[in-house]
Amino acid sequence: MLPITQIFRLVKSEDLNHHGTFFAGRCSEWFVESGFICVARKLAPNNIVCLKVHGLAFLHPVHLGDILCFESRIVKTGRSTLTVYVTVKEEKTGNLIYTDGFITFCHVDLNTKSQAHGLSIKPETEEEIQLFERAKNLPA
């Protein structure tokens, strides 16, 4: 099974939009940060850059005081790229998914030129295989 990184965040008043619900920009920030931490647990953080956020769609409103669980895992590797799948769930049961999507990161050298990272993953479970297939079919 592919390792999952979990990050928990409390939604505070400064995280809300003019409708009184969670600001999408803050969610996007935490979403990318969660994916970055997942990759940084495997590679030096100074060598990682975010290339693209794919398909971030907000499915349910989030409210003041909600605790969010960001779950991230690397689901696909290329020569220099890593694609991470992130879900944002309600913390208590994990049954309600607020959003999910993919982020592609690139491993770079000190001059920001892409370089091989040497990592590979092998999806084993049905869920991992489905996530790999979804990641493989993301637009470039």
PDB file of C-alpha atoms in Angstrom:
ATOM      1  CA  MET A   1       0.000   0.000   0.000  1.00  0.00           C
ATOM      2  CA  LEU A   2       1.266   3.467  -0.904  1.00  0.00           C
ATOM      3  CA  PRO A   3       2.041   5.622   2.163  1.00  0.00           C
ATOM      4  CA  ILE A   4      -0.470   8.362   2.975  1.00  0.00           C
ATOM      5  CA  THR A   5       0.487  11.691   4.537  1.00  0.00           C
ATOM      6  CA  GLN A   6      -2.212  13.223   6.756  1.00  0.00           C
ATOM      7  CA  ILE A   7      -2.348  16.904   7.689  1.00  0.00           C
ATOM      8  CA  PHE A   8      -5.110  18.343   9.899  1.00  0.00           C
ATOM      9  CA  ARG A   9      -6.229  21.993   9.770  1.00  0.00           C
ATOM     10  CA  LEU A  10      -8.780  23.968  11.776  1.00  0.00           C
ATOM     11  CA  VAL A  11     -10.930  26.420   9.782  1.00  0.00           C
ATOM     12  CA  LYS A  12     -10.744  29.783  11.584  1.00  0.00           C
ATOM     13  CA  SER A  13     -12.516  33.082  10.916  1.00  0.00           C
ATOM     14  CA  GLU A  14      -9.581  34.399   8.838  1.00  0.00           C
ATOM     15  CA  ASP A  15     -10.042  31.390   6.504  1.00  0.00           C
ATOM     16  CA  LEU A  16     -13.609  32.345   5.519  1.00  0.00           C
ATOM     17  CA  ASN A  17     -14.872  34.154   2.432  1.00  0.00           C
ATOM     18  CA  HIS A  18     -17.558  36.849   2.188  1.00  0.00           C
ATOM     19  CA  HIS A  19     -20.258  34.128   2.340  1.00  0.00           C
ATOM     20  CA  GLY A  20     -18.978  32.871   5.697  1.00  0.00           C
ATOM     21  CA  THR A  21     -17.680  29.600   4.240  1.00  0.00           C
ATOM     22  CA  PHE A  22     -14.153  28.360   3.675  1.00  0.00           C
ATOM     23  CA  PHE A  23     -12.273  30.505   1.145  1.00  0.00           C
ATOM     24  CA  ALA A  24     -11.312  28.438  -1.927  1.00  0.00           C
ATOM     25  CA  GLY A  25      -7.957  30.232  -2.154  1.00  0.00           C
ATOM     26  CA  ARG A  26      -6.989  29.144   1.365  1.00  0.00           C
ATOM     27  CA  CYS A  27      -8.139  25.603   0.637  1.00  0.00           C
ATOM     28  CA  SER A  28      -6.008  25.596  -2.516  1.00  0.00           C
ATOM     29  CA  GLU A  29      -3.013  26.801  -0.500  1.00  0.00           C
ATOM     30  CA  TRP A  30      -3.429  24.030   2.080  1.00  0.00           C
ATOM     31  CA  PHE A  31      -4.126  21.503  -0.701  1.00  0.00           C
ATOM     32  CA  VAL A  32      -0.811  22.243  -2.442  1.00  0.00           C
ATOM     33  CA  GLU A  33       1.041  22.412   0.875  1.00  0.00           C
ATOM     34  CA  SER A  34      -0.257  18.956   1.803  1.00  0.00           C
ATOM     35  CA  GLY A  35       0.899  17.517  -1.527  1.00  0.00           C
ATOM     36  CA  PHE A  36       4.266  19.240  -1.159  1.00  0.00           C
ATOM     37  CA  ILE A  37       4.796  17.762   2.317  1.00  0.00           C
ATOM     38  CA  CYS A  38       3.986  14.306   0.944  1.00  0.00           C
ATOM     39  CA  VAL A  39       6.699  14.662  -1.727  1.00  0.00           C
ATOM     40  CA  ALA A  40       9.142  16.395   0.656  1.00  0.00           C
ATOM     41  CA  ARG A  41       9.035  13.320   2.898  1.00  0.00           C
ATOM     42  CA  LYS A  42      10.732  11.454   0.016  1.00  0.00           C
ATOM     43  CA  LEU A  43      12.889  14.144  -1.651  1.00  0.00           C
ATOM     44  CA  ALA A  44      14.771  17.264  -0.555  1.00  0.00           C
ATOM     45  CA  PRO A  45      12.252  20.149  -0.347  1.00  0.00           C
ATOM     46  CA  ASN A  46      14.685  22.560  -2.060  1.00  0.00           C
ATOM     47  CA  ASN A  47      14.466  20.404  -5.185  1.00  0.00           C
ATOM     48  CA  ILE A  48      10.669  20.333  -5.527  1.00  0.00           C
ATOM     49  CA  VAL A  49       8.482  22.743  -7.484  1.00  0.00           C
ATOM     50  CA  CYS A  50       4.757  22.629  -8.178  1.00  0.00           C
ATOM     51  CA  LEU A  51       3.942  22.345 -11.875  1.00  0.00           C
ATOM     52  CA  LYS A  52       0.174  21.988 -11.994  1.00  0.00           C
ATOM     53  CA  VAL A  53      -2.956  21.505  -9.929  1.00  0.00           C
ATOM     54  CA  HIS A  54      -5.418  19.253 -11.764  1.00  0.00           C
ATOM     55  CA  GLY A  55      -9.163  19.102 -11.224  1.00  0.00           C
ATOM     56  CA  LEU A  56      -9.641  20.783  -7.868  1.00  0.00           C
ATOM     57  CA  ALA A  57     -13.436  20.911  -7.471  1.00  0.00           C
ATOM     58  CA  PHE A  58     -15.235  21.942  -4.294  1.00  0.00           C
ATOM     59  CA  LEU A  59     -18.069  19.509  -3.544  1.00  0.00           C
ATOM     60  CA  HIS A  60     -19.444  20.744  -0.197  1.00  0.00           C
ATOM     61  CA  PRO A  61     -19.172  23.957   1.831  1.00  0.00           C
ATOM     62  CA  VAL A  62     -16.813  24.033   4.808  1.00  0.00           C
ATOM     63  CA  HIS A  63     -17.701  26.100   7.863  1.00  0.00           C
ATOM     64  CA  LEU A  64     -16.033  27.892  10.748  1.00  0.00           C
ATOM     65  CA  GLY A  65     -14.700  25.405  13.295  1.00  0.00           C
ATOM     66  CA  ASP A  66     -14.570  22.447  10.916  1.00  0.00           C
ATOM     67  CA  ILE A  67     -11.433  20.336  11.188  1.00  0.00           C
ATOM     68  CA  LEU A  68     -10.171  19.159   7.816  1.00  0.00           C
ATOM     69  CA  CYS A  69      -8.030  16.128   7.082  1.00  0.00           C
ATOM     70  CA  PHE A  70      -5.805  16.481   4.011  1.00  0.00           C
ATOM     71  CA  GLU A  71      -4.683  13.034   2.835  1.00  0.00           C
ATOM     72  CA  SER A  72      -1.942  12.930   0.200  1.00  0.00           C
ATOM     73  CA  ARG A  73      -0.151  10.129  -1.571  1.00  0.00           C
ATOM     74  CA  ILE A  74       2.144   9.825  -4.555  1.00  0.00           C
ATOM     75  CA  VAL A  75       0.215   7.881  -7.189  1.00  0.00           C
ATOM     76  CA  LYS A  76       2.426   8.222 -10.277  1.00  0.00           C
ATOM     77  CA  THR A  77       6.095   8.901 -10.964  1.00  0.00           C
ATOM     78  CA  GLY A  78       7.858   9.995 -14.117  1.00  0.00           C
ATOM     79  CA  ARG A  79      11.559  10.618 -14.682  1.00  0.00           C
ATOM     80  CA  SER A  80      11.477  13.985 -12.922  1.00  0.00           C
ATOM     81  CA  THR A  81       7.780  14.367 -12.040  1.00  0.00           C
ATOM     82  CA  LEU A  82       5.604  13.046  -9.254  1.00  0.00           C
ATOM     83  CA  THR A  83       1.817  13.169  -9.256  1.00  0.00           C
ATOM     84  CA  VAL A  84       0.112  13.342  -5.870  1.00  0.00           C
ATOM     85  CA  TYR A  85      -3.541  12.618  -5.152  1.00  0.00           C
ATOM     86  CA  VAL A  86      -5.021  14.742  -2.350  1.00  0.00           C
ATOM     87  CA  THR A  87      -8.390  14.399  -0.649  1.00  0.00           C
ATOM     88  CA  VAL A  88      -9.820  16.874   1.823  1.00  0.00           C
ATOM     89  CA  LYS A  89     -12.144  15.109   4.238  1.00  0.00           C
ATOM     90  CA  GLU A  90     -14.263  15.898   7.243  1.00  0.00           C
ATOM     91  CA  GLU A  91     -12.091  14.942  10.220  1.00  0.00           C
ATOM     92  CA  LYS A  92     -14.514  13.060  12.489  1.00  0.00           C
ATOM     93  CA  THR A  93     -15.535  10.150  10.271  1.00  0.00           C
ATOM     94  CA  GLY A  94     -13.689  10.848   7.022  1.00  0.00           C
ATOM     95  CA  ASN A  95     -16.876   9.959   5.141  1.00  0.00           C
ATOM     96  CA  LEU A  96     -17.534  13.417   3.697  1.00  0.00           C
ATOM     97  CA  ILE A  97     -15.083  14.472   0.997  1.00  0.00           C
ATOM     98  CA  TYR A  98     -15.013  18.248   0.484  1.00  0.00           C
ATOM     99  CA  THR A  99     -12.637  18.159  -2.471  1.00  0.00           C
ATOM    100  CA  ASP A 100     -10.035  16.014  -4.154  1.00  0.00           C
ATOM    101  CA  GLY A 101      -7.628  16.328  -7.024  1.00  0.00           C
ATOM    102  CA  PHE A 102      -4.119  15.825  -8.307  1.00  0.00           C
ATOM    103  CA  ILE A 103      -0.959  17.918  -8.169  1.00  0.00           C
ATOM    104  CA  THR A 104       2.111  17.383 -10.330  1.00  0.00           C
ATOM    105  CA  PHE A 105       5.474  18.318  -8.849  1.00  0.00           C
ATOM    106  CA  CYS A 106       8.857  18.388 -10.572  1.00  0.00           C
ATOM    107  CA  HIS A 107      12.222  17.481  -9.094  1.00  0.00           C
ATOM    108  CA  VAL A 108      14.779  20.138 -10.093  1.00  0.00           C
ATOM    109  CA  ASP A 109      18.448  20.945  -9.611  1.00  0.00           C
ATOM    110  CA  LEU A 110      19.816  24.177  -8.112  1.00  0.00           C
ATOM    111  CA  ASN A 111      19.308  25.939 -11.472  1.00  0.00           C
ATOM    112  CA  THR A 112      15.659  24.789 -11.606  1.00  0.00           C
ATOM    113  CA  LYS A 113      16.308  22.377 -14.469  1.00  0.00           C
ATOM    114  CA  SER A 114      14.368  19.140 -14.193  1.00  0.00           C
ATOM    115  CA  GLN A 115      16.373  16.191 -12.983  1.00  0.00           C
ATOM    116  CA  ALA A 116      15.646  12.536 -12.343  1.00  0.00           C
ATOM    117  CA  HIS A 117      14.471  11.793  -8.815  1.00  0.00           C
ATOM    118  CA  GLY A 118      15.040   8.022  -8.846  1.00  0.00           C
ATOM    119  CA  LEU A 119      11.716   7.176  -7.190  1.00  0.00           C
ATOM    120  CA  SER A 120       9.217   4.683  -8.486  1.00  0.00           C
ATOM    121  CA  ILE A 121       5.958   3.360  -7.125  1.00  0.00           C
ATOM    122  CA  LYS A 122       3.990   0.241  -7.850  1.00  0.00           C
ATOM    123  CA  PRO A 123       0.242   0.497  -7.367  1.00  0.00           C
ATOM    124  CA  GLU A 124      -0.989  -2.698  -5.705  1.00  0.00           C
ATOM    125  CA  THR A 125      -4.545  -2.280  -4.463  1.00  0.00           C
ATOM    126  CA  GLU A 126      -7.535  -1.712  -6.742  1.00  0.00           C
ATOM    127  CA  GLU A 127      -7.835   1.858  -5.424  1.00  0.00           C
ATOM    128  CA  GLU A 128      -4.143   2.571  -6.135  1.00  0.00           C
ATOM    129  CA  ILE A 129      -4.457   1.160  -9.651  1.00  0.00           C
ATOM    130  CA  GLN A 130      -7.526   3.356 -10.321  1.00  0.00           C
ATOM    131  CA  LEU A 131      -5.719   6.468  -9.010  1.00  0.00           C
ATOM    132  CA  PHE A 132      -2.677   5.630 -11.158  1.00  0.00           C
ATOM    133  CA  GLU A 133      -4.903   5.301 -14.233  1.00  0.00           C
ATOM    134  CA  ARG A 134      -6.644   8.607 -13.461  1.00  0.00           C
ATOM    135  CA  ALA A 135      -3.257  10.313 -12.990  1.00  0.00           C
ATOM    136  CA  LYS A 136      -1.942   8.796 -16.214  1.00  0.00           C
ATOM    137  CA  ASN A 137      -4.851  10.327 -18.141  1.00  0.00           C
ATOM    138  CA  LEU A 138      -4.529  13.862 -16.763  1.00  0.00           C
ATOM    139  CA  PRO A 139      -4.050  16.562 -19.423  1.00  0.00           C
ATOM    140  CA  ALA A 140      -0.445  17.728 -19.799  1.00  0.00           C
TER     141      ALA A 140
END
